[in-house]
Every structure is written in C-alpha cells, then in structure tokens.
Amino acid sequence: SSHRPKTLAFFEYWAKMLSTLYLGAVAVALFGGSNGQSLCQNSIYGTESACVAIGCFWTGSACQQPEACAAQSNDVITYNGAQTGVTVLRYPLDPETIRLCNDNTECSAMYRVQMMPKFVTGPPNCNDYAMLPPHGVDQTSCAEIDPIAYSAADMKDYVGHPYPDDGVKQSVAKAELSVTALTESGENCSTTRFPDRNPQCAFPLGFKSDTIIKNLGICVEITNVRDKWVEIMGSSREGSNGASYCARDRNAKINHEEACTVSGDLIDIRESGNSIGSDNMNIMFYARDNNDDAQMSILWRISASHMPSTDFNSTTEKDAEDWSLYRNGGDFPSALMEPYPANYEGEPVFEASTESSSAWHIPSAFAVFASAAFTMLLL
C-alpha cells in the first residue's frame, strides 16, 4: 500500500516520543534533574516536541519552566482601582504545573505583602500596619487616637464594603445575618496587570482568601517589618471540614518557628526576621494533616506593630514588647456576623431585660419546686 510508509513513520515517531518521555520520567523520579536542574531543564527534553509534550515552554533553543512559574514583581492587587499592599508573585498553580517549576516548588501561590499604615486594622487600639483594606471596619477614629502614625486623609470607613452602595447585595447579606465582606467573593481580584478582574474583592477585616492544596503551601514574603512584632492570622472557611493547618518560617532550616491549629482559627505573634535588623520575613501556610489530599479554603492576614519590638533608647515607646497584649485575639472574619440565627425569637443573651429582679427568680423558683415535688413522688 502507498500509505504504509507514512503509517509506519507515524507510529515510529510516537513510539520514540513515548519512549523518551517514559525514560525521562523514570530518570527524574529516580535521580531528579541533572545537577539539581528542574524537570524542564533536564537534557532528555532537549527537543521542542519532547519539551512541549510534558507541559514545559520551548524558547526556540531550550526547554524552560512554564511562564506561570516565574515570579512577577509589579502585579499589585487593587481595590476599586487603588493599589493595596499585596503583590502577586505567583498565581495559584496546580501540583502538576508546580512540578515543572525551577524553584519554590513547595509554593502553590506566592505573595509579597507590605505593611502600610493606611490599612490599619482599626479601633479600638489602632496600633498596627497591615496589608489590605479592612472591610467591615471604620478606620477614621485612628487618626484621632494616633495622629502621628495615621493620616486622616488615609483613614476610611470600610463598613459595608465591598459594594457599600449596592442595595441588593447589602439586602442579601443582611438576610443571612452577615455582611458583604463575607458573602461576596474574595477570589480572582483585579490587579495592576489585570484590571478587568473582580474590582471589588472582599477582604473581611483585611483578610485575603486562598486555598491550600495537597503537599503545597501559600508562601508569603512580608516587607517593612524591620525590628517589629508581626501578627500572623488564619481562619478556615466554610467547607474546610475543620482541617488543621500551620504557618512556619520558610527561611529557618532548623528550629523554625511554627504555629498550628487543631481546627478553625490560627493566631501567632512573633518578632520579625531571622536576624536582627532584617526588614523582611518569609512564612508559609500549609496543611498539617491529610496534606496529600488537602483542598482547604482559608482566610489569612498579616499585620505588624507600628513601633519597634525592642526599646533601643529612651525616646522609643516604652514596653514595646507589650504590643501583643493590646491585640484583639478575636479579630477574625466571623466576628462580622450577627450572633443570632434567622427567626430567633428568644431574648438576646447580652441584652436580657433587668427591669424586675423577680422576673429572673420566678423561673428558678418554679424549677426548684418542681424538682422537689418530683423527688417526693419517687420516695
């Protein structure tokens, strides 16, 4: 047949290709990339067809990691067109793509966060710098509490955000005894590179939404924290099934600082950096158990003291180490919800009537009498 040579050539080509991919996968699995190289840089994928077949990027002369692996330096998350303190270094990637990256292969997503006074988490203490607009909080009183640290022009009332003027969204949230900061999406946020994405992402109390996936972590570089205290917070979202997760220091190889939660919320306050004078610190959020099958939605927030962590001289604010004593340990997104379920008809616990003391004692006296009568019947 005149088609036989072409058919044979086709099968020979794919047999050779599959053999190359198989041998390459075995070699990488057993020995890793040569000289510490990544999968894409391995010489066995030195042709365009072999490189592209495993998901890597062919530059014209060499096989390279997918473009999504490379760190960005100027893609800042925005809210209503204004830049926040969070820069996206790597958008969330799946494990199959991560294995093709040259470095930071433990990070599914990477961010750089800058601590800024205009994102103070709000009253009553007004004593921190943070990374995102604290939706659900009115910051304006902070300019009066500490006018040196906080400019009145930067302080905003974020109650009702996002969509403070959208009556429908506000009504939906109210019907759920919640707020738009919790009912609206915090995903796919607009950035300086992608302004057409969600321009009004929800940041409840300044927390960011993310997902911890199997065997990988959310990596965060924290800037502008030289010699300061840093507060690391995390909160499980609905559907996470109470799975536990941790936050640890990425840089320290041994004796690294680690904070974990059995389930629910995490809070950890520590001094910044691995050495005195370090401006930055690096942490990672990751699953503590069931990490090979994790799909955990969390909210996380980083904030820092607006004063040094050590009193270097008499002009420094006294007892800076006590900063942690003035933090709100319950400052998690769930605090924005109404405390009572829909159609609740009982008296609110914290608003019980005190008009008549006898009104309190009547139920108690009746209960005592009924109990005594029942006991006599049993004798």
mmCIF file of C-alpha atoms in Angstrom:
data_model
loop_
_atom_site.group_PDB
_atom_site.id
_atom_site.type_symbol
_atom_site.label_atom_id
_atom_site.label_comp_id
_atom_site.label_asym_id
_atom_site.label_seq_id
_atom_site.Cartn_x
_atom_site.Cartn_y
_atom_site.Cartn_z
ATOM 1 C CA SER A 1 0.000 0.000 0.000
ATOM 2 C CA SER A 2 1.212 3.542 -0.779
ATOM 3 C CA HIS A 3 0.143 4.659 2.724
ATOM 4 C CA ARG A 4 2.199 2.059 4.560
ATOM 5 C CA PRO A 5 5.465 4.061 4.825
ATOM 6 C CA LYS A 6 3.625 7.117 6.252
ATOM 7 C CA THR A 7 1.719 4.978 8.715
ATOM 8 C CA LEU A 8 4.888 3.274 9.875
ATOM 9 C CA ALA A 9 6.636 6.621 10.172
ATOM 10 C CA PHE A 10 3.781 7.964 12.288
ATOM 11 C CA PHE A 11 3.880 5.027 14.714
ATOM 12 C CA GLU A 12 7.670 5.065 14.842
ATOM 13 C CA TYR A 13 7.616 8.764 15.718
ATOM 14 C CA TRP A 14 5.167 8.340 18.593
ATOM 15 C CA ALA A 15 6.847 5.179 19.829
ATOM 16 C CA LYS A 16 10.111 7.096 20.033
ATOM 17 C CA MET A 17 8.371 10.045 21.699
ATOM 18 C CA LEU A 18 6.640 7.910 24.321
ATOM 19 C CA SER A 19 9.866 6.052 24.986
ATOM 20 C CA THR A 20 11.681 9.355 25.516
ATOM 21 C CA LEU A 21 9.013 10.665 27.863
ATOM 22 C CA TYR A 22 8.907 7.429 29.827
ATOM 23 C CA LEU A 23 12.681 7.217 30.231
ATOM 24 C CA GLY A 24 12.769 10.876 31.188
ATOM 25 C CA ALA A 25 10.077 10.445 33.814
ATOM 26 C CA VAL A 26 11.873 7.421 35.272
ATOM 27 C CA ALA A 27 15.187 9.236 35.330
ATOM 28 C CA VAL A 28 13.740 12.283 37.062
ATOM 29 C CA ALA A 29 11.805 10.153 39.539
ATOM 30 C CA LEU A 30 14.918 8.167 40.438
ATOM 31 C CA PHE A 31 17.657 10.758 40.178
ATOM 32 C CA GLY A 32 15.999 14.150 39.762
ATOM 33 C CA GLY A 33 17.217 16.708 37.247
ATOM 34 C CA SER A 34 20.892 16.611 36.431
ATOM 35 C CA ASN A 35 22.969 18.990 38.552
ATOM 36 C CA GLY A 36 19.877 19.966 40.509
ATOM 37 C CA GLN A 37 18.024 21.069 37.381
ATOM 38 C CA SER A 38 14.241 21.112 37.197
ATOM 39 C CA LEU A 39 12.235 18.704 35.090
ATOM 40 C CA CYS A 40 12.002 21.148 32.185
ATOM 41 C CA GLN A 41 15.747 21.805 32.221
ATOM 42 C CA ASN A 42 16.644 18.127 32.019
ATOM 43 C CA SER A 43 18.640 17.412 28.859
ATOM 44 C CA ILE A 44 16.408 14.483 27.945
ATOM 45 C CA TYR A 45 13.755 17.028 26.941
ATOM 46 C CA GLY A 46 16.106 18.935 24.650
ATOM 47 C CA THR A 47 13.782 18.917 21.657
ATOM 48 C CA GLU A 48 10.736 21.105 21.167
ATOM 49 C CA SER A 49 8.321 18.197 20.786
ATOM 50 C CA ALA A 50 9.514 16.451 23.967
ATOM 51 C CA CYS A 51 9.579 19.731 25.909
ATOM 52 C CA VAL A 52 6.051 20.783 24.949
ATOM 53 C CA ALA A 53 4.692 17.265 25.458
ATOM 54 C CA ILE A 54 5.381 17.374 29.215
ATOM 55 C CA GLY A 55 3.937 20.888 29.606
ATOM 56 C CA CYS A 56 7.122 22.958 29.549
ATOM 57 C CA PHE A 57 7.844 26.054 27.446
ATOM 58 C CA TRP A 58 10.119 25.944 24.396
ATOM 59 C CA THR A 59 12.091 29.172 23.905
ATOM 60 C CA GLY A 60 13.441 28.284 20.466
ATOM 61 C CA SER A 61 16.651 26.738 21.689
ATOM 62 C CA ALA A 62 15.953 25.379 25.164
ATOM 63 C CA CYS A 63 13.243 23.872 27.320
ATOM 64 C CA GLN A 64 12.150 26.141 30.173
ATOM 65 C CA GLN A 65 9.626 26.155 33.004
ATOM 66 C CA PRO A 66 6.059 27.328 32.263
ATOM 67 C CA GLU A 67 5.717 31.093 32.327
ATOM 68 C CA ALA A 68 3.259 30.821 35.223
ATOM 69 C CA CYS A 69 6.114 29.617 37.465
ATOM 70 C CA ALA A 70 8.137 32.797 37.127
ATOM 71 C CA ALA A 71 7.813 35.407 39.857
ATOM 72 C CA GLN A 72 6.168 38.699 38.922
ATOM 73 C CA SER A 73 7.330 41.892 40.573
ATOM 74 C CA ASN A 74 4.762 44.503 39.649
ATOM 75 C CA ASP A 75 1.355 42.835 39.803
ATOM 76 C CA VAL A 76 -0.312 44.505 42.764
ATOM 77 C CA ILE A 77 -3.821 43.603 43.902
ATOM 78 C CA THR A 78 -6.164 46.577 43.605
ATOM 79 C CA TYR A 79 -9.454 47.539 45.226
ATOM 80 C CA ASN A 80 -11.694 49.955 43.329
ATOM 81 C CA GLY A 81 -8.670 50.852 41.212
ATOM 82 C CA ALA A 82 -6.401 51.709 44.173
ATOM 83 C CA GLN A 83 -3.328 49.620 44.945
ATOM 84 C CA THR A 84 -3.221 47.547 48.120
ATOM 85 C CA GLY A 85 -0.204 46.202 49.988
ATOM 86 C CA VAL A 86 -0.297 42.744 48.332
ATOM 87 C CA THR A 87 1.777 41.868 45.259
ATOM 88 C CA VAL A 88 1.165 38.579 43.461
ATOM 89 C CA LEU A 89 4.469 36.826 42.774
ATOM 90 C CA ARG A 90 2.871 33.586 41.594
ATOM 91 C CA TYR A 91 -0.785 32.986 40.903
ATOM 92 C CA PRO A 92 -2.203 29.758 42.385
ATOM 93 C CA LEU A 93 -0.944 26.746 40.430
ATOM 94 C CA ASP A 94 -1.947 23.095 40.484
ATOM 95 C CA PRO A 95 0.522 20.390 41.612
ATOM 96 C CA GLU A 96 1.032 19.173 38.032
ATOM 97 C CA THR A 97 2.328 22.594 36.977
ATOM 98 C CA ILE A 98 4.367 23.148 40.144
ATOM 99 C CA ARG A 99 6.472 20.060 39.437
ATOM 100 C CA LEU A 100 7.706 21.775 36.254
ATOM 101 C CA CYS A 101 8.917 24.920 38.046
ATOM 102 C CA ASN A 102 12.615 25.610 38.589
ATOM 103 C CA ASP A 103 12.299 26.798 42.186
ATOM 104 C CA ASN A 104 9.867 27.451 45.039
ATOM 105 C CA THR A 105 8.339 24.070 44.264
ATOM 106 C CA GLU A 106 6.714 23.959 47.708
ATOM 107 C CA CYS A 107 4.592 27.053 46.937
ATOM 108 C CA SER A 108 1.311 26.809 45.056
ATOM 109 C CA ALA A 109 0.911 30.604 45.323
ATOM 110 C CA MET A 110 3.356 33.354 46.272
ATOM 111 C CA TYR A 111 2.801 36.886 47.541
ATOM 112 C CA ARG A 112 4.779 39.842 48.800
ATOM 113 C CA VAL A 113 2.932 41.912 51.388
ATOM 114 C CA GLN A 114 3.906 45.384 52.506
ATOM 115 C CA MET A 115 2.807 46.622 55.910
ATOM 116 C CA MET A 116 1.186 50.027 55.432
ATOM 117 C CA PRO A 117 -0.388 52.460 57.938
ATOM 118 C CA LYS A 118 -3.347 53.190 55.663
ATOM 119 C CA PHE A 119 -4.521 49.606 56.131
ATOM 120 C CA VAL A 120 -4.549 49.709 59.942
ATOM 121 C CA THR A 121 -6.998 47.060 61.139
ATOM 122 C CA GLY A 122 -8.896 49.690 63.071
ATOM 123 C CA PRO A 123 -10.065 50.711 66.554
ATOM 124 C CA PRO A 124 -10.129 50.452 69.468
ATOM 125 C CA ASN A 125 -6.332 50.004 69.583
ATOM 126 C CA CYS A 126 -5.187 51.437 66.238
ATOM 127 C CA ASN A 127 -1.675 50.132 66.781
ATOM 128 C CA ASP A 128 -0.683 48.253 63.624
ATOM 129 C CA TYR A 129 0.227 48.418 59.953
ATOM 130 C CA ALA A 130 -1.458 45.886 57.644
ATOM 131 C CA MET A 131 -1.791 44.771 54.028
ATOM 132 C CA LEU A 132 -5.396 45.138 52.754
ATOM 133 C CA PRO A 133 -8.419 47.404 53.286
ATOM 134 C CA PRO A 134 -10.153 46.079 56.436
ATOM 135 C CA HIS A 135 -13.694 45.596 55.144
ATOM 136 C CA GLY A 136 -16.260 45.901 57.893
ATOM 137 C CA VAL A 137 -14.195 48.413 59.927
ATOM 138 C CA ASP A 138 -14.341 52.188 60.310
ATOM 139 C CA GLN A 139 -10.731 53.401 60.495
ATOM 140 C CA THR A 140 -11.452 57.095 60.829
ATOM 141 C CA SER A 141 -11.058 57.282 64.603
ATOM 142 C CA CYS A 142 -7.462 56.017 64.306
ATOM 143 C CA ALA A 143 -6.368 59.436 63.061
ATOM 144 C CA GLU A 144 -7.613 60.878 66.363
ATOM 145 C CA ILE A 145 -6.190 58.094 68.538
ATOM 146 C CA ASP A 146 -2.706 58.342 66.969
ATOM 147 C CA PRO A 147 -2.455 61.264 64.507
ATOM 148 C CA ILE A 148 1.313 60.759 64.160
ATOM 149 C CA ALA A 149 1.043 57.186 62.881
ATOM 150 C CA TYR A 150 -2.169 57.582 60.869
ATOM 151 C CA SER A 151 -3.048 60.336 58.413
ATOM 152 C CA ALA A 152 -6.676 61.428 58.460
ATOM 153 C CA ALA A 153 -6.604 61.514 54.649
ATOM 154 C CA ASP A 154 -5.778 57.787 54.519
ATOM 155 C CA MET A 155 -8.340 56.610 57.056
ATOM 156 C CA LYS A 156 -11.599 55.322 55.559
ATOM 157 C CA ASP A 157 -14.904 53.899 56.701
ATOM 158 C CA TYR A 158 -14.969 50.375 55.251
ATOM 159 C CA VAL A 159 -18.219 49.335 56.950
ATOM 160 C CA GLY A 160 -20.454 47.812 54.286
ATOM 161 C CA HIS A 161 -17.573 47.146 51.879
ATOM 162 C CA PRO A 162 -17.408 45.757 49.290
ATOM 163 C CA TYR A 163 -20.396 47.155 47.379
ATOM 164 C CA PRO A 164 -21.496 49.595 50.109
ATOM 165 C CA ASP A 165 -23.948 51.284 47.715
ATOM 166 C CA ASP A 166 -25.422 48.134 46.179
ATOM 167 C CA GLY A 167 -28.801 47.727 47.865
ATOM 168 C CA VAL A 168 -29.401 44.220 46.523
ATOM 169 C CA LYS A 169 -26.080 42.820 47.727
ATOM 170 C CA GLN A 170 -26.495 44.522 51.097
ATOM 171 C CA SER A 171 -30.002 43.080 51.475
ATOM 172 C CA VAL A 172 -28.839 39.566 50.598
ATOM 173 C CA ALA A 173 -26.077 39.777 53.191
ATOM 174 C CA LYS A 174 -28.454 41.174 55.798
ATOM 175 C CA ALA A 175 -30.918 38.331 55.178
ATOM 176 C CA GLU A 176 -28.110 35.907 56.023
ATOM 177 C CA LEU A 177 -27.286 37.882 59.187
ATOM 178 C CA SER A 178 -23.956 38.612 57.565
ATOM 179 C CA VAL A 179 -22.119 41.352 55.660
ATOM 180 C CA THR A 180 -20.906 41.668 52.087
ATOM 181 C CA ALA A 181 -17.328 41.210 53.277
ATOM 182 C CA LEU A 182 -18.316 37.588 53.963
ATOM 183 C CA THR A 183 -20.946 36.929 51.293
ATOM 184 C CA GLU A 184 -19.082 38.399 48.305
ATOM 185 C CA SER A 185 -16.149 36.736 46.577
ATOM 186 C CA GLY A 186 -12.541 37.330 47.551
ATOM 187 C CA GLU A 187 -11.202 35.409 44.536
ATOM 188 C CA ASN A 188 -9.843 36.486 41.149
ATOM 189 C CA CYS A 189 -9.096 40.016 42.373
ATOM 190 C CA SER A 190 -8.212 42.797 39.981
ATOM 191 C CA THR A 191 -4.527 43.733 39.777
ATOM 192 C CA THR A 192 -2.376 46.332 38.062
ATOM 193 C CA ARG A 193 -1.780 43.828 35.219
ATOM 194 C CA PHE A 194 -5.349 42.520 35.115
ATOM 195 C CA PRO A 195 -7.663 45.432 35.957
ATOM 196 C CA ASP A 196 -10.682 43.727 34.375
ATOM 197 C CA ARG A 197 -10.865 41.055 37.063
ATOM 198 C CA ASN A 198 -13.010 41.432 40.189
ATOM 199 C CA PRO A 199 -12.503 45.124 41.142
ATOM 200 C CA GLN A 200 -14.284 44.785 44.486
ATOM 201 C CA CYS A 201 -12.843 41.681 46.070
ATOM 202 C CA ALA A 202 -13.970 41.060 49.631
ATOM 203 C CA PHE A 203 -11.305 41.473 52.322
ATOM 204 C CA PRO A 204 -13.119 40.859 55.651
ATOM 205 C CA LEU A 205 -11.164 42.699 58.371
ATOM 206 C CA GLY A 206 -8.263 42.836 55.890
ATOM 207 C CA PHE A 207 -8.022 39.051 55.353
ATOM 208 C CA LYS A 208 -7.224 37.506 51.960
ATOM 209 C CA SER A 209 -8.867 34.375 50.521
ATOM 210 C CA ASP A 210 -6.740 31.433 49.377
ATOM 211 C CA THR A 211 -6.727 27.647 49.087
ATOM 212 C CA ILE A 212 -4.135 25.247 50.496
ATOM 213 C CA ILE A 213 -3.734 22.299 48.128
ATOM 214 C CA LYS A 214 -2.065 18.934 48.621
ATOM 215 C CA ASN A 215 1.588 18.911 49.675
ATOM 216 C CA LEU A 216 1.948 22.608 48.841
ATOM 217 C CA GLY A 217 1.758 25.875 50.742
ATOM 218 C CA ILE A 218 0.858 29.543 50.380
ATOM 219 C CA CYS A 219 4.156 31.415 50.573
ATOM 220 C CA VAL A 220 4.267 34.997 51.816
ATOM 221 C CA GLU A 221 7.177 37.445 51.920
ATOM 222 C CA ILE A 222 6.498 40.209 54.450
ATOM 223 C CA THR A 223 8.210 43.575 53.979
ATOM 224 C CA ASN A 224 8.533 46.748 56.064
ATOM 225 C CA VAL A 225 8.704 44.844 59.361
ATOM 226 C CA ARG A 226 12.220 45.634 60.472
ATOM 227 C CA ASP A 227 12.554 45.048 64.233
ATOM 228 C CA LYS A 228 8.786 44.867 64.682
ATOM 229 C CA TRP A 229 6.309 42.392 66.079
ATOM 230 C CA VAL A 230 4.343 40.507 63.440
ATOM 231 C CA GLU A 231 0.879 39.030 63.875
ATOM 232 C CA ILE A 232 0.009 36.054 61.634
ATOM 233 C CA MET A 233 -3.657 35.069 61.494
ATOM 234 C CA GLY A 234 -5.599 32.418 59.618
ATOM 235 C CA SER A 235 -9.229 31.367 59.571
ATOM 236 C CA SER A 236 -10.813 28.285 57.988
ATOM 237 C CA ARG A 237 -13.621 28.954 55.569
ATOM 238 C CA GLU A 238 -16.885 27.054 55.356
ATOM 239 C CA GLY A 239 -16.354 23.670 53.738
ATOM 240 C CA SER A 240 -12.836 23.118 55.079
ATOM 241 C CA ASN A 241 -14.172 20.418 57.426
ATOM 242 C CA GLY A 242 -12.166 21.706 60.380
ATOM 243 C CA ALA A 243 -8.853 20.530 58.908
ATOM 244 C CA SER A 244 -5.737 21.752 60.684
ATOM 245 C CA TYR A 245 -3.056 23.942 59.146
ATOM 246 C CA CYS A 246 0.123 25.725 60.173
ATOM 247 C CA ALA A 247 2.233 28.783 59.474
ATOM 248 C CA ARG A 248 6.003 28.372 59.635
ATOM 249 C CA ASP A 249 9.166 30.325 58.912
ATOM 250 C CA ARG A 250 10.381 29.372 55.420
ATOM 251 C CA ASN A 251 13.962 30.566 55.863
ATOM 252 C CA ALA A 252 14.935 28.785 59.053
ATOM 253 C CA LYS A 253 16.155 25.284 58.218
ATOM 254 C CA ILE A 254 16.162 24.032 61.805
ATOM 255 C CA ASN A 255 14.289 25.099 64.911
ATOM 256 C CA HIS A 256 11.965 27.109 62.704
ATOM 257 C CA GLU A 257 9.106 28.953 64.299
ATOM 258 C CA GLU A 258 5.811 27.193 63.642
ATOM 259 C CA ALA A 259 2.247 27.810 64.775
ATOM 260 C CA CYS A 260 -0.551 25.321 64.148
ATOM 261 C CA THR A 261 -4.244 24.995 64.807
ATOM 262 C CA VAL A 262 -6.142 21.802 65.516
ATOM 263 C CA SER A 263 -9.112 23.255 63.646
ATOM 264 C CA GLY A 264 -10.591 26.662 62.976
ATOM 265 C CA ASP A 265 -8.578 29.804 63.649
ATOM 266 C CA LEU A 266 -4.858 30.472 63.997
ATOM 267 C CA ILE A 267 -3.038 33.400 65.590
ATOM 268 C CA ASP A 268 0.683 33.756 66.151
ATOM 269 C CA ILE A 269 2.662 36.822 67.241
ATOM 270 C CA ARG A 270 6.429 36.805 66.830
ATOM 271 C CA GLU A 271 9.363 39.098 66.228
ATOM 272 C CA SER A 272 10.207 39.610 62.566
ATOM 273 C CA GLY A 273 13.171 38.292 60.643
ATOM 274 C CA ASN A 274 15.717 35.591 61.296
ATOM 275 C CA SER A 275 18.394 38.100 62.292
ATOM 276 C CA ILE A 276 18.415 41.489 63.989
ATOM 277 C CA GLY A 277 17.863 44.297 61.502
ATOM 278 C CA SER A 278 16.215 42.127 58.846
ATOM 279 C CA ASP A 279 13.489 44.032 57.029
ATOM 280 C CA ASN A 280 11.695 41.021 55.566
ATOM 281 C CA MET A 281 10.448 37.676 56.781
ATOM 282 C CA ASN A 282 9.086 34.690 54.861
ATOM 283 C CA ILE A 283 6.337 32.357 56.019
ATOM 284 C CA MET A 284 4.238 29.572 54.544
ATOM 285 C CA PHE A 285 0.706 28.392 55.319
ATOM 286 C CA TYR A 286 0.315 24.641 54.782
ATOM 287 C CA ALA A 287 -1.865 21.685 55.775
ATOM 288 C CA ARG A 288 -0.783 19.889 58.921
ATOM 289 C CA ASP A 289 -2.649 16.643 58.347
ATOM 290 C CA ASN A 290 -4.165 14.977 55.296
ATOM 291 C CA ASN A 291 -1.678 17.064 53.326
ATOM 292 C CA ASP A 292 -1.621 14.673 50.366
ATOM 293 C CA ASP A 293 -5.314 15.328 49.744
ATOM 294 C CA ALA A 294 -5.745 18.862 51.055
ATOM 295 C CA GLN A 295 -8.155 21.318 49.467
ATOM 296 C CA MET A 296 -8.542 23.774 52.303
ATOM 297 C CA SER A 297 -10.055 27.234 51.856
ATOM 298 C CA ILE A 298 -8.662 29.753 54.332
ATOM 299 C CA LEU A 299 -8.520 33.465 55.002
ATOM 300 C CA TRP A 300 -5.179 34.895 56.149
ATOM 301 C CA ARG A 301 -3.861 38.242 57.330
ATOM 302 C CA ILE A 302 -0.500 39.705 58.280
ATOM 303 C CA SER A 303 -0.155 42.820 60.425
ATOM 304 C CA ALA A 304 2.775 44.366 62.260
ATOM 305 C CA SER A 305 3.355 46.691 65.178
ATOM 306 C CA HIS A 306 3.768 50.336 64.309
ATOM 307 C CA MET A 307 6.699 50.561 66.742
ATOM 308 C CA PRO A 308 9.981 48.620 67.178
ATOM 309 C CA SER A 309 9.902 45.405 69.175
ATOM 310 C CA THR A 310 12.771 46.500 71.415
ATOM 311 C CA ASP A 311 13.384 49.714 73.332
ATOM 312 C CA PHE A 312 16.677 50.853 71.833
ATOM 313 C CA ASN A 313 16.795 54.139 73.751
ATOM 314 C CA SER A 314 14.765 56.360 75.991
ATOM 315 C CA THR A 315 12.966 58.007 73.057
ATOM 316 C CA THR A 316 11.464 54.714 71.931
ATOM 317 C CA GLU A 317 7.946 53.965 73.078
ATOM 318 C CA LYS A 318 8.201 52.189 76.418
ATOM 319 C CA ASP A 319 7.425 48.490 76.762
ATOM 320 C CA ALA A 320 7.005 47.842 73.044
ATOM 321 C CA GLU A 321 7.056 44.131 73.849
ATOM 322 C CA ASP A 322 3.604 44.542 75.379
ATOM 323 C CA TRP A 323 2.135 45.207 71.922
ATOM 324 C CA SER A 324 0.691 41.713 71.811
ATOM 325 C CA LEU A 325 -1.292 42.409 74.996
ATOM 326 C CA TYR A 326 -3.230 45.075 73.147
ATOM 327 C CA ARG A 327 -4.216 42.940 70.162
ATOM 328 C CA ASN A 328 -7.749 41.643 69.689
ATOM 329 C CA GLY A 329 -7.494 37.861 69.865
ATOM 330 C CA GLY A 330 -10.994 37.527 68.413
ATOM 331 C CA ASP A 331 -10.403 39.734 65.372
ATOM 332 C CA PHE A 332 -11.380 37.040 62.868
ATOM 333 C CA PRO A 333 -13.814 37.462 59.936
ATOM 334 C CA SER A 334 -16.539 35.505 61.725
ATOM 335 C CA ALA A 335 -16.761 38.397 64.206
ATOM 336 C CA LEU A 336 -18.564 40.366 61.477
ATOM 337 C CA MET A 337 -21.576 38.050 61.541
ATOM 338 C CA GLU A 338 -24.719 38.633 63.540
ATOM 339 C CA PRO A 339 -24.664 36.493 66.716
ATOM 340 C CA TYR A 340 -28.185 35.072 66.379
ATOM 341 C CA PRO A 341 -29.717 32.857 63.661
ATOM 342 C CA ALA A 342 -32.553 33.956 61.413
ATOM 343 C CA ASN A 343 -36.025 33.971 63.012
ATOM 344 C CA TYR A 344 -34.519 33.797 66.513
ATOM 345 C CA GLU A 345 -37.347 34.647 68.950
ATOM 346 C CA GLY A 346 -35.632 34.401 72.337
ATOM 347 C CA GLU A 347 -34.072 37.255 74.271
ATOM 348 C CA PRO A 348 -30.529 38.108 73.158
ATOM 349 C CA VAL A 349 -28.084 36.861 75.775
ATOM 350 C CA PHE A 350 -26.291 40.159 76.080
ATOM 351 C CA GLU A 351 -29.456 42.247 76.055
ATOM 352 C CA ALA A 352 -31.569 40.438 78.687
ATOM 353 C CA SER A 353 -34.138 42.563 80.442
ATOM 354 C CA THR A 354 -33.328 43.638 84.008
ATOM 355 C CA GLU A 355 -36.478 45.651 84.741
ATOM 356 C CA SER A 356 -37.547 43.354 87.591
ATOM 357 C CA SER A 357 -35.320 41.110 89.641
ATOM 358 C CA SER A 358 -38.343 38.928 90.491
ATOM 359 C CA ALA A 359 -38.751 38.198 86.805
ATOM 360 C CA TRP A 360 -35.335 36.449 86.898
ATOM 361 C CA HIS A 361 -36.163 34.409 90.004
ATOM 362 C CA ILE A 362 -39.611 33.138 89.089
ATOM 363 C CA PRO A 363 -38.359 30.530 86.606
ATOM 364 C CA SER A 364 -35.636 29.428 89.036
ATOM 365 C CA ALA A 365 -38.088 29.097 91.976
ATOM 366 C CA PHE A 366 -40.518 27.126 89.837
ATOM 367 C CA ALA A 367 -37.742 24.800 88.720
ATOM 368 C CA VAL A 368 -36.708 24.184 92.350
ATOM 369 C CA PHE A 369 -40.319 23.480 93.411
ATOM 370 C CA ALA A 370 -40.913 21.062 90.511
ATOM 371 C CA SER A 371 -37.707 19.236 91.258
ATOM 372 C CA ALA A 372 -38.612 18.851 94.949
ATOM 373 C CA ALA A 373 -42.117 17.584 94.094
ATOM 374 C CA PHE A 374 -40.715 15.021 91.661
ATOM 375 C CA THR A 375 -38.238 13.791 94.285
ATOM 376 C CA MET A 376 -41.038 13.301 96.870
ATOM 377 C CA LEU A 377 -43.035 11.225 94.403
ATOM 378 C CA LEU A 378 -40.076 8.883 93.951
ATOM 379 C CA LEU A 379 -39.699 8.284 97.736
#
